[in-house]
Short mmCIF file of C-alpha atoms and ligand atoms in Angstrom, two decimals:
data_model
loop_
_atom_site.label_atom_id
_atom_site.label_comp_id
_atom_site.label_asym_id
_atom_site.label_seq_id
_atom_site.Cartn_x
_atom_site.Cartn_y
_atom_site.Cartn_z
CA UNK A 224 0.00 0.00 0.00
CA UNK A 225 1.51 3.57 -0.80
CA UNK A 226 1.85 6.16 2.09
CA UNK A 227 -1.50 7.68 0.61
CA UNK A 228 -3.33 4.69 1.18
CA UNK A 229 -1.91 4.19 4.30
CA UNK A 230 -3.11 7.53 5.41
CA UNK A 231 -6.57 8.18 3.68
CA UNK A 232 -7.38 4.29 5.56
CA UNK A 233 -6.21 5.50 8.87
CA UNK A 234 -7.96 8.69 8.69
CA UNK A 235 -11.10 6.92 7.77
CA UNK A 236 -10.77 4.87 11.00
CA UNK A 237 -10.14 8.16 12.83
CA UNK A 238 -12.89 10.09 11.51
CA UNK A 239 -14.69 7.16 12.38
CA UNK A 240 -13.92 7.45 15.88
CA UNK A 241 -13.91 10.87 16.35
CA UNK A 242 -17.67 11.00 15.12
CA UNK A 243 -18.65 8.62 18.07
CA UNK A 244 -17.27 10.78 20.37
CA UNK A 245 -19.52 12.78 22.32
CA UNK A 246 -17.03 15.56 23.17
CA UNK A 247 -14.61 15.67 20.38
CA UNK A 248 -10.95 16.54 20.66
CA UNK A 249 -9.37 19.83 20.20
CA UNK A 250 -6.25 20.91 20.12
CA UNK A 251 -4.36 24.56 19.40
CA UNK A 252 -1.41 25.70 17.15
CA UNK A 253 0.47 28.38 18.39
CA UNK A 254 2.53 29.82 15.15
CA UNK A 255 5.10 32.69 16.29
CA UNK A 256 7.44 32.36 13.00
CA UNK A 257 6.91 33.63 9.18
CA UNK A 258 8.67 30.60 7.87
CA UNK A 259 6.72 29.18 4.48
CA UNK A 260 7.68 25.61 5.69
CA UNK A 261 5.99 25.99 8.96
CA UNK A 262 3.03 27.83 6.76
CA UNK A 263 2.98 24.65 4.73
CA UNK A 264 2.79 22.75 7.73
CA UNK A 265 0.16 24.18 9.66
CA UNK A 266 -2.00 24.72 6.98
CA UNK A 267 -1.74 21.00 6.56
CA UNK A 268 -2.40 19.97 10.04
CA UNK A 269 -5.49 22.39 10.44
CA UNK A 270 -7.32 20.51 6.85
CA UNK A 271 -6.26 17.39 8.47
CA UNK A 272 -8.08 18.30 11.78
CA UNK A 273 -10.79 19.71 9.41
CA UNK A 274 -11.00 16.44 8.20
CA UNK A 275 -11.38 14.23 10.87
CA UNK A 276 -13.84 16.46 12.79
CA UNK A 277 -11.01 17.14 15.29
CA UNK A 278 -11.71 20.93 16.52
CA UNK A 279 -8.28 22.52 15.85
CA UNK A 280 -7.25 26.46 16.37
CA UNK A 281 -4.59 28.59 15.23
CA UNK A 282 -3.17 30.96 17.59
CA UNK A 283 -0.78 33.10 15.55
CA UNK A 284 1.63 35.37 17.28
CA UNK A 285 3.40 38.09 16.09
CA UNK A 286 7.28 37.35 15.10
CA UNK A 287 8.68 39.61 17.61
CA UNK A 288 6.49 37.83 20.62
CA UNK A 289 9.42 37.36 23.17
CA UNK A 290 10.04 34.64 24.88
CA UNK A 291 8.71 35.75 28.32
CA UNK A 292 5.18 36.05 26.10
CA UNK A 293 5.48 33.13 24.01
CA UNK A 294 5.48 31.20 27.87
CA UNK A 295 2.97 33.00 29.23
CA UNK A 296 0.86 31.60 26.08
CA UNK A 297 2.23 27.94 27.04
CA UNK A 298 1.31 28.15 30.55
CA UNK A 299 -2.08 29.79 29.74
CA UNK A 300 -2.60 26.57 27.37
CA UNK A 301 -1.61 24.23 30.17
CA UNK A 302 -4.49 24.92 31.85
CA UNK A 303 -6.84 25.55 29.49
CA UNK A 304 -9.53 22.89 29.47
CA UNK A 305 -10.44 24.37 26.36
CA UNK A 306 -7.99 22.10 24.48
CA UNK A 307 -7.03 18.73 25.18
CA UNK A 308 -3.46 19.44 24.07
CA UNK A 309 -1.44 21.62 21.78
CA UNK A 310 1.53 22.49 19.88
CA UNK A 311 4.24 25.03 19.51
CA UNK A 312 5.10 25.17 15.80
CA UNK A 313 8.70 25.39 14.86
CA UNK A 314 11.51 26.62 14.32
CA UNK A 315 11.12 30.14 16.75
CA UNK A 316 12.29 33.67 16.41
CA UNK A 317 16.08 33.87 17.14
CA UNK A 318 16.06 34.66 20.98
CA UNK A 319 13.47 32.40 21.72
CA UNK A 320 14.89 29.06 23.38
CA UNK A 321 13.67 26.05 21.39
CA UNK A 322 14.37 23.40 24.56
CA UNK A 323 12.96 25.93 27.42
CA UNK A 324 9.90 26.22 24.98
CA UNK A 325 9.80 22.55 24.56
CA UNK A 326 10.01 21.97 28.43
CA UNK A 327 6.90 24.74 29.42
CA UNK A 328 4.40 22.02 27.99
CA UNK A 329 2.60 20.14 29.84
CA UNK A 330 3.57 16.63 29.10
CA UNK A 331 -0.27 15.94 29.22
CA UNK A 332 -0.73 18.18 26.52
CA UNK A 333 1.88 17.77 24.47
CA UNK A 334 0.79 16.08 21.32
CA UNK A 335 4.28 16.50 19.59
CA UNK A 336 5.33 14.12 21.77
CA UNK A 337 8.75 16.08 22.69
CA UNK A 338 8.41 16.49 26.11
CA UNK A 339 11.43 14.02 28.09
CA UNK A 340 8.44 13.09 30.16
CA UNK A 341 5.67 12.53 27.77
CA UNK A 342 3.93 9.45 27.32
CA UNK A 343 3.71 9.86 23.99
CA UNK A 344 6.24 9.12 20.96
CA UNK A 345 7.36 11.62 18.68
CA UNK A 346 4.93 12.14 15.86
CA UNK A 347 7.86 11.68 13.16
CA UNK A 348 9.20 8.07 14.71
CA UNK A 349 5.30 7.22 15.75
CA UNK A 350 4.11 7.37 11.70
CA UNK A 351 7.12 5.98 10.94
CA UNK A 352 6.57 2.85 12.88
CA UNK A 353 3.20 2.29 12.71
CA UNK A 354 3.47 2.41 8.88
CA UNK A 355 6.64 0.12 8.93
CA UNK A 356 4.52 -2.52 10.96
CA UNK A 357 1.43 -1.82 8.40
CA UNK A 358 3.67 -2.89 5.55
CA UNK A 359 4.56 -5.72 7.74
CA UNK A 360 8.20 -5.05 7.32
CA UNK A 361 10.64 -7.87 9.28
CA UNK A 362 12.02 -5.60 12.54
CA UNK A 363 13.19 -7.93 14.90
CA UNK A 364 16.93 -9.14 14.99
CA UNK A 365 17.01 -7.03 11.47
CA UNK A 366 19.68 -4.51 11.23
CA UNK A 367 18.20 -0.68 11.49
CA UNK A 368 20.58 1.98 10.47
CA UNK A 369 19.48 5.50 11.70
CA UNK A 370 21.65 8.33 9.86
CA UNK A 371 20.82 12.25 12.06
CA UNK A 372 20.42 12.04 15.80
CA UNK A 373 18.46 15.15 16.46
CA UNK A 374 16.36 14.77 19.13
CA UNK A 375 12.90 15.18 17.20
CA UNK A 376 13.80 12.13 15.21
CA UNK A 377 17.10 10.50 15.06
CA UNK A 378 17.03 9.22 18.69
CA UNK A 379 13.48 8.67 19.38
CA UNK A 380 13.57 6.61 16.10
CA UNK A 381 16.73 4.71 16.62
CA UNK A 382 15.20 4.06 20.40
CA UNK A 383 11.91 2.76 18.62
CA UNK A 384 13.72 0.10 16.42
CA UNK A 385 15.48 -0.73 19.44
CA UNK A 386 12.21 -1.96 21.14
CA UNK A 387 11.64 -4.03 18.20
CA UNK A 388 14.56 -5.90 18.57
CA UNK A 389 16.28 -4.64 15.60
CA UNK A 390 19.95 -3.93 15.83
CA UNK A 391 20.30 -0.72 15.43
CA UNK A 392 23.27 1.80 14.35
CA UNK A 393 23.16 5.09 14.63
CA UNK A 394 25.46 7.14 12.15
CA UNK A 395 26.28 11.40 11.91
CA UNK A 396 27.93 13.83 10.54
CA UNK A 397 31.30 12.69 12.48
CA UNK A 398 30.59 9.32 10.55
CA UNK A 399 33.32 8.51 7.86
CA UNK A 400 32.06 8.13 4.19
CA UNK A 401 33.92 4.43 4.38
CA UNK A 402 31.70 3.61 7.72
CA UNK A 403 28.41 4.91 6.43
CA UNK A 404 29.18 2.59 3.42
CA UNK A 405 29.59 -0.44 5.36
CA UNK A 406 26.47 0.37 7.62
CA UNK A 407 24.19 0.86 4.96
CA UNK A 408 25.27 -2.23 2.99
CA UNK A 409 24.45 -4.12 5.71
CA UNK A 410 21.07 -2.35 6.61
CA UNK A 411 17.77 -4.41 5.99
CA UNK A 412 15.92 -0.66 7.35
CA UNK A 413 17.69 2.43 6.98
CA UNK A 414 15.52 5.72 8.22
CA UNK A 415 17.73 8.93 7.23
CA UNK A 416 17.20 12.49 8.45
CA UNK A 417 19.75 14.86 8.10
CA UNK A 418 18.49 17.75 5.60
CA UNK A 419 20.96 17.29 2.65
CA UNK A 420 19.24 16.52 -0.78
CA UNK A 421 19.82 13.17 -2.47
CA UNK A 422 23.19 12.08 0.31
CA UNK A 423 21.67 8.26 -0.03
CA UNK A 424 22.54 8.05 -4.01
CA UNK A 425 24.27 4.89 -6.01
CA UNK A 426 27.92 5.67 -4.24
CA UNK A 427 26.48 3.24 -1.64
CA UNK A 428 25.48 -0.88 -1.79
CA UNK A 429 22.08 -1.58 -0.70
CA UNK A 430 20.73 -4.95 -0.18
CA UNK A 431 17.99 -5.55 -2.76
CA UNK A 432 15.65 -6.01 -0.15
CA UNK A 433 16.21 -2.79 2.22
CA UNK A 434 13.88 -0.39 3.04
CA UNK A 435 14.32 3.29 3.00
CA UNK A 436 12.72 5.84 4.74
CA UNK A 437 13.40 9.11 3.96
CA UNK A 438 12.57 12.01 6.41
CA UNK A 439 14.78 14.41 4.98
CA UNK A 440 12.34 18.07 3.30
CA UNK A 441 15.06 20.20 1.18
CA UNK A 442 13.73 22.79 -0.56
CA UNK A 443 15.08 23.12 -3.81
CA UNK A 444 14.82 25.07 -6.82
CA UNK A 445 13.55 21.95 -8.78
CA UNK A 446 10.61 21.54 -5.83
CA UNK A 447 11.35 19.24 -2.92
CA UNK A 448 13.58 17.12 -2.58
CA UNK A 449 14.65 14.27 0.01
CA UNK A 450 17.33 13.31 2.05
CA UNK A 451 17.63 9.68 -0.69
CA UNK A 452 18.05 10.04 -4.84
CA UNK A 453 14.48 8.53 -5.70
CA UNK A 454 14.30 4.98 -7.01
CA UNK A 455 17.42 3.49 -5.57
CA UNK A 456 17.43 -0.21 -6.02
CA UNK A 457 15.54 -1.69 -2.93
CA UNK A 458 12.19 -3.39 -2.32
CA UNK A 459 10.77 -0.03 -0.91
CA UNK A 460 11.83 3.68 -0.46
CA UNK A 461 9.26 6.23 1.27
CA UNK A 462 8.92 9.55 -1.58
CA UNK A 463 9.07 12.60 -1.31
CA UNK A 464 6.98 14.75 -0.95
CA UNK A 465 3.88 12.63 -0.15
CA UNK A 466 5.85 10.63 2.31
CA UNK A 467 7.16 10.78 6.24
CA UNK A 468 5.93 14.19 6.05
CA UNK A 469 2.39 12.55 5.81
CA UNK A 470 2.83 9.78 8.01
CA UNK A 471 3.97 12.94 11.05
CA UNK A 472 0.59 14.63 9.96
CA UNK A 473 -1.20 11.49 10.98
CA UNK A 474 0.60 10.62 14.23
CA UNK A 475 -0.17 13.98 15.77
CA UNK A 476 -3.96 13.61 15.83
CA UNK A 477 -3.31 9.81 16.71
CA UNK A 478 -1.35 11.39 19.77
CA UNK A 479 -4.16 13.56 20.28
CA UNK A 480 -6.42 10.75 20.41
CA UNK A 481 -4.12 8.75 22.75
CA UNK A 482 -4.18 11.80 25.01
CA UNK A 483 -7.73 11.56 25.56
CA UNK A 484 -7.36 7.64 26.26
CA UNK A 485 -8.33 6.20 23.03
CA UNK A 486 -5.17 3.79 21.23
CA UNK A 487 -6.65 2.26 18.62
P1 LIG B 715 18.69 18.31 12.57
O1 LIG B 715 18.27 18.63 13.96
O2 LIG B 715 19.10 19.38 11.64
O3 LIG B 715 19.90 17.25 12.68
C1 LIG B 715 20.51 16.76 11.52
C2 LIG B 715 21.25 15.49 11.86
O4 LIG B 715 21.87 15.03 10.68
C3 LIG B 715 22.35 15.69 12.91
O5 LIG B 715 22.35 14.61 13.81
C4 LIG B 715 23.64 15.68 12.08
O6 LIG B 715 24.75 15.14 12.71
C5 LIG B 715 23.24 14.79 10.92
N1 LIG B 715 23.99 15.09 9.71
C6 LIG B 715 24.15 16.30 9.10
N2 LIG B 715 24.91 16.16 8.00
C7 LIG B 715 25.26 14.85 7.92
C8 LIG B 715 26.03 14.10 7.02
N3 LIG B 715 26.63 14.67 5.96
N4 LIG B 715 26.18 12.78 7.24
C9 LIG B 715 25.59 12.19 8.31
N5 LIG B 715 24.84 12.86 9.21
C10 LIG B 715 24.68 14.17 9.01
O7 LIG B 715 17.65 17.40 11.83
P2 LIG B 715 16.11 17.01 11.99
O8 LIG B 715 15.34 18.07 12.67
O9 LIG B 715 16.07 15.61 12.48
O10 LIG B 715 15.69 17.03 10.45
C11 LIG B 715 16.37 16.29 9.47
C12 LIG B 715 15.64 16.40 8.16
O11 LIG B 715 14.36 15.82 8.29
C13 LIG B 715 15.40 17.82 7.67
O12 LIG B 715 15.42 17.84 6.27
C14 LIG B 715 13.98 18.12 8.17
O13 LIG B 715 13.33 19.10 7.37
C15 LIG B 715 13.36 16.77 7.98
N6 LIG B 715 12.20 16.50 8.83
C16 LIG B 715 11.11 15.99 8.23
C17 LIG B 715 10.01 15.65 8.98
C18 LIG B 715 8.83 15.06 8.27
O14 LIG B 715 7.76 15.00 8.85
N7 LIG B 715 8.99 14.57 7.06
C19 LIG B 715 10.00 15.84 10.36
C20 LIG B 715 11.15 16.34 10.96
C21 LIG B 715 12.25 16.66 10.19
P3 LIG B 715 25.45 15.81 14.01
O15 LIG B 715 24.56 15.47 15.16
O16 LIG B 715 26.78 15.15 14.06
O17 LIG B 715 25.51 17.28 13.73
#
């Protein structure tokens, strides 16, 4: 099943839910940057909320909301009972603290899934996952190479595979060219996010049957463009666009759902 499939199903099931549920689930967007990614993004995420009957607002702030505001907003939204949970769209203004952001939210509301104490996964390494499982990929005691360790998806993700009992190697920019090559040859799943168009291309082996997921959104002047040359020679490669970026879309409202008890 493609990615699309994949999605328009779940959402069906979602929608499904969500329209036996008495009180349904709302969450809020706080926007403080003029970035056309982020745009993209949250556009997105408010006609998927649209969607699945999911009540979803956009608080926009202005770009020169300090930091002391843009918390005051956060702890505001903590106890709102308004909204079941919500989300700080990134990146932020320079001056504004990403991680002290990150921290303010309430792990109960924090449907991104970044909080170090959240119950929740990441909404990157969550689609991921779920989708890998859906396409009933082999995980365990297969070899996972993770290339990025950011903290938004490289370790969560790599930490995932690891409860699946894959063995799993994460690689970075301090990685030689000669050890990536080796890691990736031997790779049944490699997931790579690291922002650098087309790095996965055919100067590396890949075993026929490897899957690769490819995280990576580069804007380029020929549209975007992932972090993997399309059509490399394995059984399956995630595209892009139409890909992970999908799959994240998805796992935030499943987090939102899981926040309000439901895990289906
Ligand atoms: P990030 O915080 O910028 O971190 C990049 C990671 O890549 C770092 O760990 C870095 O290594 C590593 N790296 C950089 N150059 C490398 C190289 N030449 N070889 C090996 N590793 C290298 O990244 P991020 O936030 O995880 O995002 C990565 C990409 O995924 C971006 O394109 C982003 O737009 C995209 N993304 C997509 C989605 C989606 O939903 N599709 C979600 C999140 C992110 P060091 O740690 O050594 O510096």
């Amino acid at each position: 099943m493609t990615i699309k499939q994949y999605v328009q199903e779940r959402k069906e099931q979602i929608k499904n839910l969500v329209a036996k549920m008495e009180v349904k689930p709302s969450i809020a967007i706080v926007q403080v940057n003029e970035d056309v990614g982020s745009h993209a993004y949250v556009r997105g995420k408010l006609k998927d909320a649209e969607e699945l009957g999911i009540k979803a607002d956009l608080i926009k702030l202005d770009i020169n909301t300090t930091q002391d505001e843009l918390l005051e907003v956060i702890h505001r939204l903590n106890q709102d009972e308004t909204y079941d949970g919500f989300i700080v769209q990134m990146p932020l203004p320079k001056g504004i603290d990403e991680n002290i952001i990150k921290l303010a939210i309430s792990p109960k509301k924090d449907v991104d899934g970044f909080h170090p104490l959240s119950s929740l996964i990441a909404c990157t390494p969550k689609g991921i996952l779920n989708y890998l499982k859906s396409e009933q990929i082999p995980l365990l005691g297969k070899n996972a190479v993770v290339i990025g360790r950011s903290n938004i998806v490289g370790k969560p993700m790599a930490k995932l595979l690891l409860k699946e009992s894959m063995n799993v190697t994460v690689l970075h920019s301090k990685t030689t060219f000669e050890d990536m090559a080796f890691y990736v040859a031997h790779a049944d799943v490699i997931v790579i996010a690291i922002g650098k168009t087309s790095f996965l291309d055919h100067r590396f082996n890949y075993k026929k049957d490897a899957v690769i997921v490819d995280v990576g959104i580069n804007r380029t002047e020929e549209g975007l463009k992932g972090d993997a040359l399309r059509d490399l020679p394995v059984k399956l490669q995630t595209p892009v666009p139409g890909g992970v970026g999908l799959l994240t879309r998805l796992a935030l409202y499943e987090n939102l759902l899981e926040i309000k008890g439901i895990n289906e």
